[in-house]
Amino acid sequence: MATLGHRCPTIQTVANSGERDRPYHHGRLKEAVVEAALAEIEAVGTSELSMREVARRAGVSHAAPAHHFGDKAGIFTEIAARGFSLLTQETGELVSGGLVEAAAGYVRFALEHKAHFEVMFRPELYRTDDPELVAARDSSFEVLYRAVEEGLQPGQEDELMPTSVAAWSALHGFATLLLYGNLEPKLGDIEPLEVYLVEVARGMITLGEIIARQEAGRPAARNPQS
Amino acid sequence: MATLGHRCPTIQTVANSGERDRPYHHGRLKEAVVEAALAEIEAVGTSELSMREVARRAGVSHAAPAHHFGDKAGIFTEIAARGFSLLTQETGELVSGGLVEAAAGYVRFALEHKAHFEVMFRPELYRTDDPELVAARDSSFEVLYRAVEEGLQPGQEDELMPTSVAAWSALHGFATLLLYGNLEPKLGDIEPLEVYLVEVARGMITLGEIIARQEAGRPAARNPQS
DNA sequence: TGTACATCAGTGAACGCGCGTTCACTGATGTAC
DNA sequence: TGTACATCAGTGAACGCGCGTTCACTGATGTAC
């Protein structure tokens, strides 16, 4: 017998090839794979995602997804790009309502699209140079800038970048802490998001005041403009 | 031949058992495993961590770590607990220097102990009910509260929780965005951390002002106290 | 001071499993003439 | 309208690999008497 040579497709099981329950061509496999991957990520996280399981979920042979995405990074890239588009869409229309309104949109996005969100901010998972992704991501940042810009007063243009980074940090930190369950134990009874967010926004005001007071009392070296 | 029964320890390789290059008993394997795991996490991330690779790094048989930790979650629990202790230690002594000083400590911790940090905020990786871990985590929070409390003015006691959550969010968001490489592209040339942080702190002040202005102009329903 | 025995710490072979990848193939859908 | 051919989309068997786990064992270190 010895080791049976490993390419021997001679004996093909032609059996039950007649009663196939689904068409040979899926039709919208790309969509189906993305959906399956999202569901799988929500179930087991990005680390445990396997191409085979995704294929299984999509009801397709395990080699099929590779036709559309190449490898896992391909799927992640697609998910991240779609995520940024979605985020732009969902927060863009809230900008006119003020920063807190837009922030609420961001947090809601994170909670409602957990899988997208998780992938978007783990650049090691996807191809960061993908043009579609880059465009989608940039337009997300645009929304942030606009939201901050509208809140600035005349003459504060220099503050756009630092304030944007501050806003994004606060927002992103809040969303991730909430998402990964690091916040609840400190919340007591978890209030509806809307109320809680307004409360934290008030905390942001207090925080700004504290920093202003403390930094005002510093040696000039760190406040050359004062 | 057929399938060779799978328990056959009869033929033991007694060969080269004399010229062992390391002692049979490691002596401080627990330490060595933790160090190896940290190095491995920094190299490949938490998702790719394997017990076998950790053992290999520690120069020990792949079954040995299980003696001390049971499984992967055991190692992660140990790392998370140590991480929180370290964080408490490194930021605790900065509290008297003000919020921004303490914040800088937090961010520095995240950058200098990347592996600890990554594990600490992924509770799904470890046993969240481990008593040592819980104690260590709680004392980290204590530091945060103290830092915020010292900045509050008399009569602002109610603001402790919202302000703490706001501060932690901002801090944590900034650290993670920085750590996972989501911030650099927006930084232009990456300035020394210290300077950059002070700039973002100034952004936090501006941010607080914007929120205050915008929320002041809202319908009473959302600002019942006004 | 010696000896027997228990316990602890680490070994290494074998297991079964699921994974990503490859590959020759098949079934369906255009497309040229 | 028909037919030949190319291209695309999906299949399924087999591969080699690394993993976690189990297990009987071994080597070293206490500990009782």
mmCIF file with all atom_site columns, C-alpha atoms (C1' of nucleotides) in Angstrom, chain B residues 4 6 22 24 26 61 67-68, chain C residues 8-15:
data_model
loop_
_atom_site.group_PDB
_atom_site.id
_atom_site.type_symbol
_atom_site.label_atom_id
_atom_site.label_alt_id
_atom_site.label_comp_id
_atom_site.label_asym_id
_atom_site.label_entity_id
_atom_site.label_seq_id
_atom_site.pdbx_PDB_ins_code
_atom_site.Cartn_x
_atom_site.Cartn_y
_atom_site.Cartn_z
_atom_site.occupancy
_atom_site.B_iso_or_equiv
_atom_site.pdbx_formal_charge
_atom_site.auth_seq_id
_atom_site.auth_comp_id
_atom_site.auth_asym_id
_atom_site.auth_atom_id
_atom_site.pdbx_PDB_model_num
ATOM 1  C CA    . LEU B 1 4  ? 0.725  1.700  16.237 1.00 0.00 ? 4  LEU B CA    1
ATOM 2  C CA    . HIS B 1 6  ? -0.512 5.420  20.954 1.00 0.00 ? 6  HIS B CA    1
ATOM 3  C CA    . ARG B 1 22 ? 20.124 22.811 31.775 1.00 0.00 ? 22 ARG B CA    1
ATOM 4  C CA    . TYR B 1 24 ? 15.943 19.327 35.267 1.00 0.00 ? 24 TYR B CA    1
ATOM 5  C CA    . HIS B 1 26 ? 14.107 25.245 36.205 1.00 0.00 ? 26 HIS B CA    1
ATOM 6  C CA    . SER B 1 61 ? 9.103  21.387 27.467 1.00 0.00 ? 61 SER B CA    1
ATOM 7  C CA    . HIS B 1 67 ? 2.003  22.992 35.773 1.00 0.00 ? 67 HIS B CA    1
ATOM 8  C CA    . HIS B 1 68 ? 1.984  26.616 36.874 1.00 0.00 ? 68 HIS B CA    1
ATOM 9  C "C1'" . DC  C 2 8  ? 6.683  18.293 43.330 1.00 0.00 ? 8  DC  C "C1'" 1
ATOM 10 C "C1'" . DA  C 2 9  ? 8.494  19.894 38.698 1.00 0.00 ? 9  DA  C "C1'" 1
ATOM 11 C "C1'" . DG  C 2 10 ? 9.526  18.888 34.133 1.00 0.00 ? 10 DG  C "C1'" 1
ATOM 12 C "C1'" . DT  C 2 11 ? 9.785  15.436 29.941 1.00 0.00 ? 11 DT  C "C1'" 1
ATOM 13 C "C1'" . DG  C 2 12 ? 8.580  13.763 25.588 1.00 0.00 ? 12 DG  C "C1'" 1
ATOM 14 C "C1'" . DA  C 2 13 ? 5.757  10.823 22.752 1.00 0.00 ? 13 DA  C "C1'" 1
ATOM 15 C "C1'" . DA  C 2 14 ? 1.388  10.361 20.958 1.00 0.00 ? 14 DA  C "C1'" 1
ATOM 16 C "C1'" . DC  C 2 15 ? -3.499 11.775 20.275 1.00 0.00 ? 15 DC  C "C1'" 1
#
